[in-house]
Coordinates of C-alpha atoms in Angstrom, one line a residue:
M14 CA -149.2 188.6 226.6
L15 CA -147.5 185.0 227.1
F16 CA -143.8 184.6 227.7
S17 CA -143.5 183.6 223.8
G18 CA -144.7 187.1 222.9
V19 CA -147.9 185.8 221.2
P20 CA -151.0 187.6 222.4
I21 CA -153.1 184.9 224.4
S22 CA -156.0 186.0 221.8
L23 CA -154.2 184.2 219.0
L24 CA -154.0 180.7 220.8
T25 CA -156.5 179.1 218.4
D26 CA -156.8 178.2 214.9
S27 CA -157.5 180.8 212.1
Y28 CA -160.8 179.7 211.1
K29 CA -162.0 179.8 214.9
A30 CA -161.7 183.7 214.6
T31 CA -164.4 183.8 211.9
H32 CA -166.8 181.5 213.6
F33 CA -168.8 184.4 215.4
L34 CA -169.9 185.3 212.0
Q35 CA -171.1 181.8 211.0
Y36 CA -172.8 180.4 214.1
P37 CA -176.4 181.3 214.3
A38 CA -177.6 183.8 217.2
A39 CA -177.8 181.9 220.2
K40 CA -178.5 182.1 224.0
K41 CA -176.4 179.3 224.7
M42 CA -174.0 176.8 223.1
V43 CA -172.4 173.6 224.6
A44 CA -169.6 171.3 223.3
Y45 CA -167.5 168.4 224.5
G46 CA -164.4 166.6 224.1
E47 CA -163.8 162.8 223.9
F48 CA -161.6 160.0 222.8
R49 CA -163.3 157.7 220.2
V50 CA -160.9 154.8 219.9
G51 CA -158.6 152.9 222.1
F52 CA -154.9 153.3 222.2
N53 CA -153.4 152.5 218.9
K54 CA -157.2 151.5 218.0
D55 CA -157.1 148.7 220.4
V56 CA -160.4 147.2 220.7
E57 CA -159.5 144.7 223.4
D58 CA -158.5 147.5 225.9
T59 CA -160.2 150.7 225.6
R60 CA -159.2 152.3 228.8
V61 CA -158.4 155.8 229.2
V62 CA -156.7 157.8 231.9
S63 CA -158.0 161.4 231.9
Y64 CA -155.3 163.8 232.8
G65 CA -153.9 167.3 232.3
I66 CA -156.9 169.6 232.0
R67 CA -155.3 171.4 234.9
W68 CA -152.1 172.4 233.0
L69 CA -154.2 174.1 230.1
I70 CA -156.4 175.8 232.7
D71 CA -153.7 176.9 234.9
H72 CA -151.4 178.4 232.1
Y73 CA -153.6 179.7 229.4
I74 CA -157.4 179.7 230.0
S75 CA -157.3 181.2 233.4
K76 CA -155.0 184.0 232.3
Q77 CA -156.6 187.5 232.1
W78 CA -156.9 189.0 228.6
T79 CA -156.0 192.7 228.3
Q80 CA -156.8 195.3 225.9
H81 CA -153.2 195.0 224.5
D82 CA -153.9 191.4 223.7
I83 CA -156.6 192.4 221.7
D84 CA -154.6 195.5 220.1
C85 CA -151.7 193.0 219.1
A86 CA -154.4 190.5 217.6
E87 CA -156.0 193.3 215.6
I88 CA -152.5 194.3 214.0
F89 CA -151.9 190.7 213.1
Y90 CA -155.5 190.2 211.7
R91 CA -154.9 193.1 209.3
T92 CA -152.7 191.0 207.1
H93 CA -153.8 187.4 207.9
M94 CA -156.3 187.1 204.9
A95 CA -155.3 185.2 202.0
P96 CA -154.3 185.5 199.2
R97 CA -153.1 189.0 199.5
N98 CA -152.6 189.6 203.3
T99 CA -155.6 191.5 203.9
S100 CA -158.0 192.1 206.7
F101 CA -159.3 188.9 208.5
P102 CA -162.4 189.2 210.6
F103 CA -162.3 188.5 214.3
P104 CA -164.6 189.0 217.2
K105 CA -163.2 192.4 218.5
A106 CA -166.2 193.6 220.1
I107 CA -166.9 190.5 222.2
F108 CA -163.2 190.4 223.3
E109 CA -163.3 194.0 224.6
R110 CA -166.6 193.2 226.2
F111 CA -165.3 190.6 228.4
V112 CA -162.0 192.4 229.2
K113 CA -164.2 195.3 230.6
E114 CA -167.0 193.2 232.1
N115 CA -165.4 189.9 233.2
N116 CA -162.1 191.4 234.5
G117 CA -160.3 189.7 231.2
Y118 CA -161.3 186.3 231.9
F119 CA -162.5 183.9 229.1
P120 CA -166.3 183.8 229.6
V121 CA -167.1 180.1 229.5
V122 CA -167.6 177.4 232.0
I123 CA -165.5 174.3 231.9
Q124 CA -166.5 171.0 233.4
A125 CA -163.9 168.1 233.6
L126 CA -163.4 164.6 235.1
P127 CA -161.3 164.6 237.9
E128 CA -157.5 164.2 237.1
G129 CA -156.7 160.6 236.9
T130 CA -160.3 159.2 236.3
C131 CA -160.0 156.2 234.5
H132 CA -162.8 155.4 232.0
H133 CA -163.4 154.0 228.5
I134 CA -163.8 155.6 225.2
R135 CA -166.7 157.9 224.3
V136 CA -166.8 159.3 227.9
P137 CA -166.4 163.1 227.6
V138 CA -163.1 164.4 229.1
Y139 CA -164.6 167.7 229.6
Q140 CA -167.8 170.1 228.4
I141 CA -167.6 173.6 227.6
S142 CA -170.6 176.1 227.8
A143 CA -171.0 179.5 227.0
E144 CA -174.1 181.8 227.2
E145 CA -175.0 185.2 225.6
P146 CA -173.4 187.5 224.8
Y147 CA -170.7 185.2 224.7
S148 CA -172.3 182.0 223.1
Q149 CA -170.2 182.2 219.8
L150 CA -167.1 181.9 221.9
C151 CA -168.0 178.4 223.1
T152 CA -165.5 176.6 220.7
Y153 CA -163.0 179.4 220.5
I154 CA -160.7 177.7 222.9
E155 CA -161.4 174.3 221.5
T156 CA -157.8 174.4 220.2
L157 CA -156.2 174.6 223.5
L158 CA -158.7 172.2 225.2
T159 CA -158.0 169.7 222.5
M160 CA -154.4 169.6 223.6
V161 CA -155.3 167.8 226.6
W162 CA -155.0 164.5 224.2
Y163 CA -151.3 164.7 224.8
P164 CA -151.2 164.0 228.6
C165 CA -154.3 161.8 228.5
T166 CA -152.3 159.6 225.8
V167 CA -148.9 159.5 227.6
A168 CA -150.8 158.9 231.0
T169 CA -152.6 155.9 229.3
L170 CA -149.6 154.5 227.5
S171 CA -147.5 154.7 230.9
R172 CA -150.3 152.7 232.7
R173 CA -150.4 150.1 229.9
S174 CA -146.6 149.9 230.1
R175 CA -147.2 149.2 233.9
D176 CA -149.5 146.2 232.9
V177 CA -146.9 144.8 231.0
I178 CA -144.4 144.7 233.7
E179 CA -146.8 144.0 236.5
A180 CA -147.5 140.8 234.4
S181 CA -143.8 140.1 233.9
F182 CA -143.3 140.5 237.9
E183 CA -146.6 138.4 238.6
A184 CA -145.1 135.7 236.2
T185 CA -141.6 135.5 237.7
S186 CA -141.0 137.4 240.7
D187 CA -141.7 136.4 244.4
G188 CA -143.1 139.8 244.9
G189 CA -145.5 139.5 242.2
S190 CA -147.4 142.4 240.3
G191 CA -147.4 144.2 243.9
S192 CA -143.6 144.1 244.0
P193 CA -142.2 147.3 245.5
L194 CA -139.7 147.2 242.6
V195 CA -142.6 147.7 239.9
P196 CA -143.0 151.4 240.3
S197 CA -139.2 152.0 239.4
R198 CA -139.4 149.8 236.4
L199 CA -139.9 152.3 233.5
Q200 CA -137.8 155.2 233.5
D201 CA -138.5 158.5 231.5
F202 CA -135.8 158.9 229.3
G203 CA -137.7 161.4 227.1
F204 CA -136.8 165.0 228.0
R205 CA -134.1 165.4 225.2
G206 CA -136.6 164.2 222.4
C207 CA -139.2 166.6 223.3
T208 CA -139.9 169.7 221.1
S209 CA -139.9 172.0 224.1
V210 CA -139.5 172.1 227.8
E211 CA -143.1 172.5 228.2
Q212 CA -143.9 169.0 226.5
S213 CA -141.3 167.3 228.7
I214 CA -142.9 168.7 231.7
V215 CA -146.9 167.8 230.6
G216 CA -145.9 164.3 229.5
G217 CA -143.2 163.6 232.0
C218 CA -146.0 164.4 234.8
A219 CA -148.3 162.0 232.9
H220 CA -145.6 159.2 233.0
L221 CA -145.1 159.8 236.7
L222 CA -148.6 159.0 237.5
S223 CA -147.7 155.3 237.2
F224 CA -144.0 155.3 237.9
V225 CA -141.4 156.8 240.0
G226 CA -138.6 156.4 237.5
S227 CA -137.7 159.5 235.8
D228 CA -134.4 161.3 234.5
N229 CA -136.6 163.9 233.4
M230 CA -136.0 166.3 236.3
A231 CA -138.2 169.4 234.7
A232 CA -141.3 167.0 235.3
A233 CA -140.4 165.7 238.4
F234 CA -139.7 169.0 239.9
Y235 CA -143.1 170.5 238.8
A236 CA -144.9 167.3 239.9
Q237 CA -143.3 167.7 243.4
F238 CA -143.4 171.3 244.1
T239 CA -146.5 172.6 242.0
L240 CA -148.7 169.5 242.1
N241 CA -147.9 167.8 245.2
G242 CA -147.0 170.2 247.9
G243 CA -143.1 169.5 248.0
R244 CA -143.6 165.7 248.5
P245 CA -141.1 163.6 246.1
V246 CA -142.5 162.3 243.1
G247 CA -139.8 161.2 241.1
Q248 CA -136.3 159.3 241.5
S249 CA -133.2 158.4 239.5
I250 CA -129.9 157.0 240.0
P251 CA -126.2 158.1 239.2
A252 CA -125.5 156.7 235.4
T253 CA -122.7 157.0 232.6
E254 CA -123.1 157.9 229.4
H255 CA -120.9 157.4 226.3
S256 CA -119.2 160.6 226.8
V257 CA -118.0 159.7 230.2
M258 CA -117.0 156.1 229.2
T259 CA -114.9 157.5 226.3
A260 CA -113.4 160.2 228.5
W261 CA -111.4 157.4 230.4
P262 CA -108.3 155.6 228.9
T263 CA -110.3 152.4 229.5
E264 CA -114.0 151.3 230.2
R265 CA -112.4 149.5 233.3
A266 CA -111.2 153.0 234.6
A267 CA -114.5 154.6 233.8
I268 CA -116.4 151.7 236.0
E269 CA -114.1 151.7 238.9
N270 CA -114.5 155.3 239.3
M271 CA -118.3 155.0 239.3
I272 CA -117.8 152.1 241.8
E273 CA -115.5 154.3 244.0
H274 CA -118.1 157.2 243.9
F275 CA -121.4 155.5 244.1
G276 CA -120.7 151.5 244.5
G277 CA -122.3 151.4 247.9
G278 CA -125.8 152.4 246.2
V279 CA -127.5 151.7 242.7
F280 CA -125.5 153.1 239.9
A281 CA -125.7 152.2 236.0
V282 CA -123.2 151.9 233.5
V283 CA -123.4 152.0 229.8
M284 CA -121.5 148.8 228.4
D285 CA -121.3 149.3 224.5
S286 CA -119.3 152.1 223.8
Y287 CA -117.0 150.1 222.0
D288 CA -117.5 146.4 222.2
Y289 CA -120.7 145.3 223.9
A290 CA -119.7 141.7 224.0
K291 CA -116.0 142.1 224.9
A292 CA -117.2 144.7 227.7
L293 CA -119.5 141.8 229.2
E294 CA -116.8 139.1 228.9
E295 CA -113.8 140.6 230.1
V296 CA -114.4 144.2 231.4
L297 CA -117.2 143.0 233.8
P298 CA -115.2 140.1 235.2
S299 CA -112.2 142.6 235.9
I300 CA -114.2 145.0 238.1
A301 CA -116.3 142.3 239.8
S302 CA -114.4 141.9 243.0
R303 CA -114.2 145.6 243.6
K304 CA -118.0 146.2 242.9
V305 CA -119.0 143.2 245.2
G306 CA -116.6 144.9 248.1
K307 CA -118.7 147.9 248.0
G308 CA -121.8 146.0 248.2
G309 CA -124.1 148.0 246.0
Y310 CA -126.4 147.2 243.0
M311 CA -124.7 147.7 239.5
V312 CA -127.1 148.3 236.5
L313 CA -125.8 147.3 233.0
R314 CA -127.2 149.5 230.3
P315 CA -126.8 148.3 226.6
D316 CA -127.6 151.1 224.1
S317 CA -127.3 149.6 220.8
G318 CA -128.2 146.3 218.7
D319 CA -131.3 144.1 219.0
P320 CA -133.1 145.5 222.5
T321 CA -134.0 141.7 223.3
Q322 CA -130.7 140.1 222.5
A323 CA -128.9 142.7 224.3
V324 CA -130.8 142.4 227.7
L325 CA -130.5 138.7 227.6
M326 CA -126.5 138.8 226.8
A327 CA -126.2 141.2 230.0
L328 CA -128.4 138.7 232.1
V329 CA -126.4 135.7 231.1
A330 CA -122.7 137.7 231.6
A331 CA -124.1 139.0 234.9
D332 CA -125.3 135.7 236.2
K333 CA -121.8 134.1 235.2
V334 CA -119.9 136.9 237.0
F335 CA -121.9 137.6 240.2
G336 CA -124.1 134.4 240.5
S337 CA -127.7 134.1 241.0
D338 CA -130.4 132.7 243.4
L339 CA -133.4 130.9 242.2
N340 CA -136.6 132.4 243.7
A341 CA -139.7 130.4 244.9
K342 CA -141.1 130.7 241.3
G343 CA -138.0 129.0 239.8
F344 CA -136.4 132.3 238.2
K345 CA -133.0 133.5 238.5
V346 CA -132.4 136.9 240.6
V347 CA -128.9 138.0 239.8
R348 CA -126.8 138.9 242.9
G349 CA -126.4 142.8 243.1
C350 CA -126.5 143.3 239.3
G351 CA -129.3 144.2 236.9
V352 CA -130.1 145.5 233.5
I353 CA -131.8 148.7 231.9
Q354 CA -132.7 148.6 228.3
G355 CA -133.2 152.2 227.2
D356 CA -132.2 152.0 223.5
G357 CA -135.6 151.4 220.9
I358 CA -137.9 150.7 223.7
D359 CA -141.8 151.0 223.1
I360 CA -144.7 149.3 224.7
T361 CA -144.3 146.6 222.0
N362 CA -140.5 145.7 222.6
M363 CA -141.1 145.9 226.3
A364 CA -143.4 143.1 226.1
K365 CA -141.2 141.2 223.9
I366 CA -138.3 141.6 226.4
A367 CA -140.6 140.5 229.2
Q368 CA -141.3 137.4 227.5
A369 CA -137.5 136.6 226.5
I370 CA -136.3 137.0 230.3
Q371 CA -139.0 134.7 231.2
D372 CA -138.1 132.2 228.4
A373 CA -134.7 132.4 229.7
G374 CA -135.5 131.6 233.1
F375 CA -134.8 135.1 234.6
S376 CA -136.9 137.1 237.2
A377 CA -138.3 140.5 236.1
D378 CA -136.4 141.8 239.1
N379 CA -133.4 141.9 237.0
V380 CA -134.8 144.2 234.5
A381 CA -135.8 147.9 234.1
Y382 CA -136.7 149.8 231.0
G383 CA -136.0 153.3 229.9
M384 CA -138.3 155.0 227.3
G385 CA -137.7 158.2 225.4
G386 CA -139.4 158.9 222.2
G387 CA -141.5 155.9 222.5
L388 CA -142.8 157.3 225.7
L389 CA -143.3 161.4 224.8
Q390 CA -142.9 161.5 221.4
K391 CA -144.5 158.6 219.2
V392 CA -148.1 159.5 220.0
N393 CA -150.4 161.9 218.4
R394 CA -153.9 163.0 218.5
D395 CA -154.9 160.1 216.4
T396 CA -153.5 157.6 218.6
M397 CA -156.8 157.6 220.7
S398 CA -158.7 159.9 218.1
F399 CA -159.4 162.8 220.3
A400 CA -162.0 165.4 219.0
T401 CA -164.2 168.1 220.4
K402 CA -167.7 168.8 219.1
L403 CA -170.6 171.1 219.6
C404 CA -173.5 169.1 220.9
H405 CA -176.1 171.7 222.1
I406 CA -177.6 174.8 221.1
V407 CA -180.3 177.0 222.7
Y408 CA -181.1 179.6 219.6
A409 CA -182.0 183.4 220.1
D410 CA -185.8 182.5 220.3
G411 CA -185.3 179.9 223.0
T412 CA -185.6 176.9 221.1
A413 CA -183.2 174.1 222.0
T414 CA -181.6 171.5 219.9
D415 CA -179.2 168.7 220.6
T416 CA -176.5 168.6 217.7
M417 CA -174.1 165.9 216.4
K418 CA -171.6 165.0 213.6
Q419 CA -172.9 162.0 211.9
P420 CA -170.9 161.6 208.3
A421 CA -172.8 159.1 205.8
T422 CA -169.3 157.9 205.0
D423 CA -168.8 156.2 208.6
T424 CA -171.8 155.7 210.8
G425 CA -169.4 154.9 213.4
K426 CA -167.8 158.2 213.7
F427 CA -170.7 160.1 215.3
S428 CA -170.3 162.7 218.0
L429 CA -172.7 162.8 221.0
P430 CA -175.6 164.8 221.1
G431 CA -177.0 167.2 223.8
M432 CA -175.8 168.3 227.1
L433 CA -173.9 165.4 228.7
A434 CA -173.2 164.0 232.2
V435 CA -171.2 161.0 233.5
K436 CA -171.8 158.8 236.3
R437 CA -170.5 155.4 237.6
V438 CA -172.9 152.2 236.8
N439 CA -171.4 149.5 238.8
G440 CA -168.2 151.4 239.2
V441 CA -168.0 152.1 235.4
P442 CA -168.2 155.7 234.2
R443 CA -171.0 156.0 231.8
V444 CA -172.4 158.9 229.7
F445 CA -175.9 160.1 229.8
P446 CA -177.9 162.9 228.7
A447 CA -177.8 165.6 231.2
D448 CA -181.6 166.3 230.9
S449 CA -182.5 162.6 231.5
G450 CA -182.9 162.8 235.4
E451 CA -180.5 159.8 235.7
V452 CA -177.6 161.7 237.0
S453 CA -177.7 163.9 240.1
D454 CA -175.3 166.7 240.5
E455 CA -173.7 164.7 243.3
E456 CA -173.1 161.7 241.0
N457 CA -172.1 163.8 237.9
L458 CA -168.2 163.0 237.4
L459 CA -167.9 166.1 235.1
R460 CA -167.1 168.7 237.9
V461 CA -166.9 172.5 237.2
V462 CA -163.2 173.5 237.1
Y463 CA -163.5 177.0 235.4
R464 CA -166.5 179.3 235.8
C465 CA -165.7 182.3 233.7
G466 CA -162.7 182.5 236.0
P467 CA -160.6 180.1 238.2
V468 CA -162.2 177.9 240.7
E469 CA -160.8 177.5 243.9
G470 CA -160.0 174.0 245.6
V471 CA -160.8 172.1 242.6
W472 CA -157.6 170.1 241.9
D473 CA -156.4 167.1 243.8
S474 CA -152.8 166.6 244.9
F475 CA -150.6 164.3 242.8
D476 CA -150.4 161.9 245.4
D477 CA -154.4 161.6 245.3
I478 CA -154.2 161.4 241.6
R479 CA -151.9 158.3 241.5
A480 CA -154.0 156.6 244.1
R481 CA -157.2 157.1 242.0
I482 CA -155.3 155.7 239.1
K483 CA -154.1 152.7 241.0
A484 CA -157.6 151.9 242.2
E485 CA -159.7 152.6 239.3
W486 CA -157.5 151.1 236.3
T487 CA -157.5 147.7 237.5
A488 CA -161.1 147.9 238.5
L489 CA -162.4 148.7 235.3
P490 CA -163.0 146.0 232.6
P491 CA -160.6 146.2 229.6
T492 CA -163.6 147.1 227.3
S493 CA -167.1 148.4 228.1
D494 CA -170.0 150.1 226.2
A495 CA -169.8 153.6 227.7
I496 CA -173.1 154.9 226.3
S497 CA -176.2 154.7 228.4
A498 CA -179.6 153.4 226.8
T499 CA -181.1 156.8 227.0
L500 CA -178.2 158.4 225.1
K501 CA -178.3 155.9 222.4
A502 CA -182.0 156.4 221.8
K503 CA -181.3 160.2 221.7
I504 CA -178.4 159.1 218.9
V505 CA -180.7 156.8 217.0
E506 CA -183.5 159.6 217.1
Q507 CA -181.1 162.3 215.8
M508 CA -179.8 160.1 213.1
Q509 CA -183.1 158.9 211.8
L510 CA -184.0 162.5 211.0
R511 CA -181.5 162.1 208.5
G512 CA -182.6 158.7 207.3
K513 CA -179.4 157.0 208.9
L514 CA -178.7 154.6 211.8
P515 CA -175.5 154.5 213.9
A516 CA -173.5 151.5 213.7
F517 CA -174.4 150.1 217.1
A518 CA -178.2 149.9 215.8
Q519 CA -177.4 148.1 212.6
A520 CA -176.4 144.8 214.3

């Protein structure tokens, strides 16, 4: 039983409970999960960051089932059949068998890419296999495993966002794309917009793979103490909100209080509680001498209006009040003051702002971004089209067959047939038939992370995962055909049996 009171045996889709009656008798069944399109269907950059399978295995799949889980499920199933709430079939006997014979651990083997692996679409993120007497349970946990789409998608979005920021720094900052400021330039503001604390942790950790900035303390704590041995992962600064600003008689008084408490370090002040333009033109000059006297760094935060214009207004005002220096690339770096834009930010608006500040002659050093809903909420399973599909079956008589989805209405939407293996070819992960002899066990990037129970020593630290992404993302070409020639031949062979050709063979 989980904290929610839901039996772990019910963490799947209703129709999955009936599939043990629908699948043919089999000695073994295998399925896999993959992303089929680039982020938001981008065809010019199809890179993916694989991350998050550990959360699902640690928190759900590795949990031991009990007879109580089965008994609770049985009570539920008695009234689940439409239309009159009658009895619904489920594999009770199979469940009871592995509770007794496998100590309650779900009886499948899961292989997955190492956390933080960077690859292209069509490369399997994981592969599941189940053998008799549990073969028919192969896809029972598909619902849970498919949820890896979320941390992978957020991790990919965050890394793509870093590309935008690095390009901005490369063009306008003396530090270039390697500036030590880059990791702090995108702050996770998404905790309050999440549907649950769990989502904030899963998505927030995915973001922290590419940045250190986060106001999502649940994610920062989990990443630091559960995933990284206590070593710090995320950081933030003191900052006001509208409630703080409006609690004081004037905005000037509120800002002076911030300077008193935090003026020797980095702090942020929201500037549009009443009149943004007036605050920049009148309030900011009035506190300038006190702020300069403290010697810290003040961050101006607009929270309404057009995001690009709001940032430019703040930069111009800060330059006027505090002055600036021209860097070696000819761009202004405001003295002791910058801007963070956290309202209305997504990766598209980030790129617009980055270009606008460059056009206005300001360095990227001056600007940070905060992303909330755009980071943790405005993605879904279709953002990169994630799916899990059966790929191989060994029938009861020992006959082995590779299976694949191949809809006639879209010959590009096929799944991959056969047991799969992944290895690097010239540094780029590529998928092969596991039985082709082209991938040795040592080369195979699909590593066993669950073998009918937890496997010790398979997870890397958060620091190591970060380092992997940093090394692999930029080393990959933006696009690559990840399907090997031998696997393509198998796809063509399978589809020709039904009078079809895959899209890649029609050119």
